[in-house]
């Protein structure tokens, strides 16, 4: 049986979440400020108009850009990012075209709004053939930037989550054994817990590990190395690369030749150690 424990975020965790959210919004705002500055510079260099007219032209382009970028990024977050590769390839051409035409239409509307539009109204005036084509291609390029921003945001959030998980986890030194009060393994879709004192021996068999008690044999795909790192030693000892024995369950031991030992266990099974395992056993009982 497995138990999941859900705990509310601590105050520091909430604070970190707010900080990351502020960073994301700051990046979004800075992106569009850079667009606005870029438009002002281009308009000043390519048009004969006042600085205020260049700012107005930049706003006509950037305000709709904020809206379509926000919508595109949210759509990518919910429907594309983290999904199958085919979805990315399928969505981007369609979303890019919709993005470009939407922004083009909004810019046309913005161009028709004058200072006295409440009295005189406004008219939507499309660009010429060359200007309209350039505007649509510009929309596709801007969509590419928005998509890159969405992907960068996605991987940034993944990195933040991974960093948070690592900070909460206690990462043991691989050279140090990690002692636990019991052994918990997954067997046939269920979690089974063993008191270390109940285990007679553990053996590796192919790609499985079999845990022997006095009355049961339980198979699991947990590795011998992971079990060895968690077991209390003694009374459990690694007597062979494929065997862990409970020293307290050994009824007798006798030489098996070549420096090895045969251990007669309490469940009636005899185990043969390796030479290094024999030394480990002797060290445990001396």
mmCIF file with all atom_site columns, C-alpha atoms in Angstrom, residues 96-201:
data_model
loop_
_atom_site.group_PDB
_atom_site.id
_atom_site.type_symbol
_atom_site.label_atom_id
_atom_site.label_alt_id
_atom_site.label_comp_id
_atom_site.label_asym_id
_atom_site.label_entity_id
_atom_site.label_seq_id
_atom_site.pdbx_PDB_ins_code
_atom_site.Cartn_x
_atom_site.Cartn_y
_atom_site.Cartn_z
_atom_site.occupancy
_atom_site.B_iso_or_equiv
_atom_site.pdbx_formal_charge
_atom_site.auth_seq_id
_atom_site.auth_comp_id
_atom_site.auth_asym_id
_atom_site.auth_atom_id
_atom_site.pdbx_PDB_model_num
ATOM 1   C CA . UNK A 1 96  ? 1.547   31.358  -36.840 1.00 0.00 ? 96  UNK A CA 1
ATOM 2   C CA . UNK A 1 97  ? -0.801  32.222  -39.713 1.00 0.00 ? 97  UNK A CA 1
ATOM 3   C CA . UNK A 1 98  ? -3.666  33.072  -37.321 1.00 0.00 ? 98  UNK A CA 1
ATOM 4   C CA . UNK A 1 99  ? -1.300  35.175  -35.221 1.00 0.00 ? 99  UNK A CA 1
ATOM 5   C CA . UNK A 1 100 ? 0.009   37.100  -38.246 1.00 0.00 ? 100 UNK A CA 1
ATOM 6   C CA . UNK A 1 101 ? -3.446  37.882  -39.679 1.00 0.00 ? 101 UNK A CA 1
ATOM 7   C CA . UNK A 1 102 ? -4.838  38.826  -36.251 1.00 0.00 ? 102 UNK A CA 1
ATOM 8   C CA . UNK A 1 103 ? -2.021  41.234  -35.587 1.00 0.00 ? 103 UNK A CA 1
ATOM 9   C CA . UNK A 1 104 ? -2.280  42.653  -39.132 1.00 0.00 ? 104 UNK A CA 1
ATOM 10  C CA . UNK A 1 105 ? -5.995  43.303  -38.662 1.00 0.00 ? 105 UNK A CA 1
ATOM 11  C CA . UNK A 1 106 ? -5.481  44.958  -35.265 1.00 0.00 ? 106 UNK A CA 1
ATOM 12  C CA . UNK A 1 107 ? -2.782  47.229  -36.703 1.00 0.00 ? 107 UNK A CA 1
ATOM 13  C CA . UNK A 1 108 ? -5.141  48.235  -39.540 1.00 0.00 ? 108 UNK A CA 1
ATOM 14  C CA . UNK A 1 109 ? -7.798  49.145  -36.964 1.00 0.00 ? 109 UNK A CA 1
ATOM 15  C CA . UNK A 1 110 ? -5.228  51.098  -34.947 1.00 0.00 ? 110 UNK A CA 1
ATOM 16  C CA . UNK A 1 111 ? -4.175  53.054  -38.032 1.00 0.00 ? 111 UNK A CA 1
ATOM 17  C CA . UNK A 1 112 ? -7.788  54.154  -38.542 1.00 0.00 ? 112 UNK A CA 1
ATOM 18  C CA . UNK A 1 113 ? -8.168  55.592  -35.046 1.00 0.00 ? 113 UNK A CA 1
ATOM 19  C CA . UNK A 1 114 ? -7.430  59.325  -35.045 1.00 0.00 ? 114 UNK A CA 1
ATOM 20  C CA . UNK A 1 115 ? -7.460  61.884  -32.255 1.00 0.00 ? 115 UNK A CA 1
ATOM 21  C CA . UNK A 1 116 ? -11.041 62.944  -33.089 1.00 0.00 ? 116 UNK A CA 1
ATOM 22  C CA . UNK A 1 117 ? -12.385 59.477  -33.919 1.00 0.00 ? 117 UNK A CA 1
ATOM 23  C CA . UNK A 1 118 ? -15.296 59.846  -31.482 1.00 0.00 ? 118 UNK A CA 1
ATOM 24  C CA . UNK A 1 119 ? -16.709 62.705  -33.575 1.00 0.00 ? 119 UNK A CA 1
ATOM 25  C CA . UNK A 1 120 ? -15.667 61.636  -37.048 1.00 0.00 ? 120 UNK A CA 1
ATOM 26  C CA . UNK A 1 121 ? -15.397 57.870  -36.606 1.00 0.00 ? 121 UNK A CA 1
ATOM 27  C CA . UNK A 1 122 ? -12.612 55.818  -38.127 1.00 0.00 ? 122 UNK A CA 1
ATOM 28  C CA . UNK A 1 123 ? -12.101 53.673  -41.168 1.00 0.00 ? 123 UNK A CA 1
ATOM 29  C CA . UNK A 1 124 ? -10.078 50.518  -41.618 1.00 0.00 ? 124 UNK A CA 1
ATOM 30  C CA . UNK A 1 125 ? -7.563  51.130  -44.339 1.00 0.00 ? 125 UNK A CA 1
ATOM 31  C CA . UNK A 1 126 ? -5.583  48.080  -45.497 1.00 0.00 ? 126 UNK A CA 1
ATOM 32  C CA . UNK A 1 127 ? -1.938  48.351  -46.403 1.00 0.00 ? 127 UNK A CA 1
ATOM 33  C CA . UNK A 1 128 ? -0.880  48.335  -50.004 1.00 0.00 ? 128 UNK A CA 1
ATOM 34  C CA . UNK A 1 129 ? 0.150   45.053  -51.611 1.00 0.00 ? 129 UNK A CA 1
ATOM 35  C CA . UNK A 1 130 ? 3.836   45.478  -50.734 1.00 0.00 ? 130 UNK A CA 1
ATOM 36  C CA . UNK A 1 131 ? 3.165   46.880  -47.264 1.00 0.00 ? 131 UNK A CA 1
ATOM 37  C CA . UNK A 1 132 ? 0.555   44.221  -46.473 1.00 0.00 ? 132 UNK A CA 1
ATOM 38  C CA . UNK A 1 133 ? 2.863   41.395  -47.553 1.00 0.00 ? 133 UNK A CA 1
ATOM 39  C CA . UNK A 1 134 ? 5.685   42.811  -45.481 1.00 0.00 ? 134 UNK A CA 1
ATOM 40  C CA . UNK A 1 135 ? 3.334   43.214  -42.501 1.00 0.00 ? 135 UNK A CA 1
ATOM 41  C CA . UNK A 1 136 ? 2.235   39.572  -42.710 1.00 0.00 ? 136 UNK A CA 1
ATOM 42  C CA . UNK A 1 137 ? 5.816   38.319  -42.963 1.00 0.00 ? 137 UNK A CA 1
ATOM 43  C CA . UNK A 1 138 ? 6.670   40.557  -40.027 1.00 0.00 ? 138 UNK A CA 1
ATOM 44  C CA . UNK A 1 139 ? 3.805   38.929  -38.116 1.00 0.00 ? 139 UNK A CA 1
ATOM 45  C CA . UNK A 1 140 ? 5.259   35.477  -38.772 1.00 0.00 ? 140 UNK A CA 1
ATOM 46  C CA . UNK A 1 141 ? 8.652   36.643  -37.496 1.00 0.00 ? 141 UNK A CA 1
ATOM 47  C CA . UNK A 1 142 ? 7.045   38.096  -34.390 1.00 0.00 ? 142 UNK A CA 1
ATOM 48  C CA . UNK A 1 143 ? 5.205   34.817  -33.833 1.00 0.00 ? 143 UNK A CA 1
ATOM 49  C CA . UNK A 1 144 ? 8.558   33.046  -33.965 1.00 0.00 ? 144 UNK A CA 1
ATOM 50  C CA . UNK A 1 145 ? 9.829   35.334  -31.206 1.00 0.00 ? 145 UNK A CA 1
ATOM 51  C CA . UNK A 1 146 ? 6.675   34.727  -29.137 1.00 0.00 ? 146 UNK A CA 1
ATOM 52  C CA . UNK A 1 147 ? 7.054   30.958  -29.579 1.00 0.00 ? 147 UNK A CA 1
ATOM 53  C CA . UNK A 1 148 ? 10.718  31.070  -28.518 1.00 0.00 ? 148 UNK A CA 1
ATOM 54  C CA . UNK A 1 149 ? 9.671   33.099  -25.471 1.00 0.00 ? 149 UNK A CA 1
ATOM 55  C CA . UNK A 1 150 ? 7.003   30.493  -24.613 1.00 0.00 ? 150 UNK A CA 1
ATOM 56  C CA . UNK A 1 151 ? 9.508   27.628  -24.903 1.00 0.00 ? 151 UNK A CA 1
ATOM 57  C CA . UNK A 1 152 ? 12.072  29.530  -22.825 1.00 0.00 ? 152 UNK A CA 1
ATOM 58  C CA . UNK A 1 153 ? 9.412   30.162  -20.174 1.00 0.00 ? 153 UNK A CA 1
ATOM 59  C CA . UNK A 1 154 ? 8.453   26.483  -20.199 1.00 0.00 ? 154 UNK A CA 1
ATOM 60  C CA . UNK A 1 155 ? 12.004  25.250  -19.680 1.00 0.00 ? 155 UNK A CA 1
ATOM 61  C CA . UNK A 1 156 ? 12.645  27.955  -17.078 1.00 0.00 ? 156 UNK A CA 1
ATOM 62  C CA . UNK A 1 157 ? 9.658   26.737  -15.072 1.00 0.00 ? 157 UNK A CA 1
ATOM 63  C CA . UNK A 1 158 ? 10.843  23.130  -15.374 1.00 0.00 ? 158 UNK A CA 1
ATOM 64  C CA . UNK A 1 159 ? 14.251  24.176  -14.092 1.00 0.00 ? 159 UNK A CA 1
ATOM 65  C CA . UNK A 1 160 ? 12.644  26.001  -11.160 1.00 0.00 ? 160 UNK A CA 1
ATOM 66  C CA . UNK A 1 161 ? 10.558  22.924  -10.284 1.00 0.00 ? 161 UNK A CA 1
ATOM 67  C CA . UNK A 1 162 ? 13.600  20.660  -10.508 1.00 0.00 ? 162 UNK A CA 1
ATOM 68  C CA . UNK A 1 163 ? 15.638  23.024  -8.347  1.00 0.00 ? 163 UNK A CA 1
ATOM 69  C CA . UNK A 1 164 ? 12.830  23.163  -5.786  1.00 0.00 ? 164 UNK A CA 1
ATOM 70  C CA . UNK A 1 165 ? 12.583  19.363  -5.706  1.00 0.00 ? 165 UNK A CA 1
ATOM 71  C CA . UNK A 1 166 ? 16.335  19.022  -5.230  1.00 0.00 ? 166 UNK A CA 1
ATOM 72  C CA . UNK A 1 167 ? 16.340  21.562  -2.433  1.00 0.00 ? 167 UNK A CA 1
ATOM 73  C CA . UNK A 1 168 ? 13.641  19.615  -0.595  1.00 0.00 ? 168 UNK A CA 1
ATOM 74  C CA . UNK A 1 169 ? 15.251  16.229  -1.132  1.00 0.00 ? 169 UNK A CA 1
ATOM 75  C CA . UNK A 1 170 ? 18.060  14.986  1.019   1.00 0.00 ? 170 UNK A CA 1
ATOM 76  C CA . UNK A 1 171 ? 20.679  13.833  -1.468  1.00 0.00 ? 171 UNK A CA 1
ATOM 77  C CA . UNK A 1 172 ? 22.868  11.211  0.153   1.00 0.00 ? 172 UNK A CA 1
ATOM 78  C CA . UNK A 1 173 ? 26.519  10.686  -0.566  1.00 0.00 ? 173 UNK A CA 1
ATOM 79  C CA . UNK A 1 174 ? 26.746  7.652   -2.834  1.00 0.00 ? 174 UNK A CA 1
ATOM 80  C CA . UNK A 1 175 ? 29.706  6.453   -0.817  1.00 0.00 ? 175 UNK A CA 1
ATOM 81  C CA . UNK A 1 176 ? 27.703  6.488   2.406   1.00 0.00 ? 176 UNK A CA 1
ATOM 82  C CA . UNK A 1 177 ? 25.077  3.840   3.256   1.00 0.00 ? 177 UNK A CA 1
ATOM 83  C CA . UNK A 1 178 ? 21.555  5.156   3.723   1.00 0.00 ? 178 UNK A CA 1
ATOM 84  C CA . UNK A 1 179 ? 19.980  3.343   6.661   1.00 0.00 ? 179 UNK A CA 1
ATOM 85  C CA . UNK A 1 180 ? 16.211  2.822   6.772   1.00 0.00 ? 180 UNK A CA 1
ATOM 86  C CA . UNK A 1 181 ? 13.968  1.193   9.354   1.00 0.00 ? 181 UNK A CA 1
ATOM 87  C CA . UNK A 1 182 ? 12.366  -1.136  6.827   1.00 0.00 ? 182 UNK A CA 1
ATOM 88  C CA . UNK A 1 183 ? 12.583  -2.243  3.228   1.00 0.00 ? 183 UNK A CA 1
ATOM 89  C CA . UNK A 1 184 ? 9.731   -1.190  0.944   1.00 0.00 ? 184 UNK A CA 1
ATOM 90  C CA . UNK A 1 185 ? 9.534   -2.706  -2.542  1.00 0.00 ? 185 UNK A CA 1
ATOM 91  C CA . UNK A 1 186 ? 7.009   -2.762  -5.355  1.00 0.00 ? 186 UNK A CA 1
ATOM 92  C CA . UNK A 1 187 ? 5.863   -6.247  -6.309  1.00 0.00 ? 187 UNK A CA 1
ATOM 93  C CA . UNK A 1 188 ? 3.091   -7.022  -8.814  1.00 0.00 ? 188 UNK A CA 1
ATOM 94  C CA . UNK A 1 189 ? 1.816   -3.456  -8.694  1.00 0.00 ? 189 UNK A CA 1
ATOM 95  C CA . UNK A 1 190 ? 1.664   -3.248  -4.886  1.00 0.00 ? 190 UNK A CA 1
ATOM 96  C CA . UNK A 1 191 ? 4.055   -1.879  -2.292  1.00 0.00 ? 191 UNK A CA 1
ATOM 97  C CA . UNK A 1 192 ? 5.245   -4.408  0.288   1.00 0.00 ? 192 UNK A CA 1
ATOM 98  C CA . UNK A 1 193 ? 7.132   -3.499  3.467   1.00 0.00 ? 193 UNK A CA 1
ATOM 99  C CA . UNK A 1 194 ? 9.561   -5.800  5.290   1.00 0.00 ? 194 UNK A CA 1
ATOM 100 C CA . UNK A 1 195 ? 11.176  -5.443  8.673   1.00 0.00 ? 195 UNK A CA 1
ATOM 101 C CA . UNK A 1 196 ? 14.851  -6.057  8.134   1.00 0.00 ? 196 UNK A CA 1
ATOM 102 C CA . UNK A 1 197 ? 14.819  -8.575  10.973  1.00 0.00 ? 197 UNK A CA 1
ATOM 103 C CA . UNK A 1 198 ? 12.241  -10.723 9.145   1.00 0.00 ? 198 UNK A CA 1
ATOM 104 C CA . UNK A 1 199 ? 14.381  -11.135 6.032   1.00 0.00 ? 199 UNK A CA 1
ATOM 105 C CA . UNK A 1 200 ? 16.382  -14.361 5.813   1.00 0.00 ? 200 UNK A CA 1
ATOM 106 C CA . UNK A 1 201 ? 18.250  -13.524 2.635   1.00 0.00 ? 201 UNK A CA 1
#
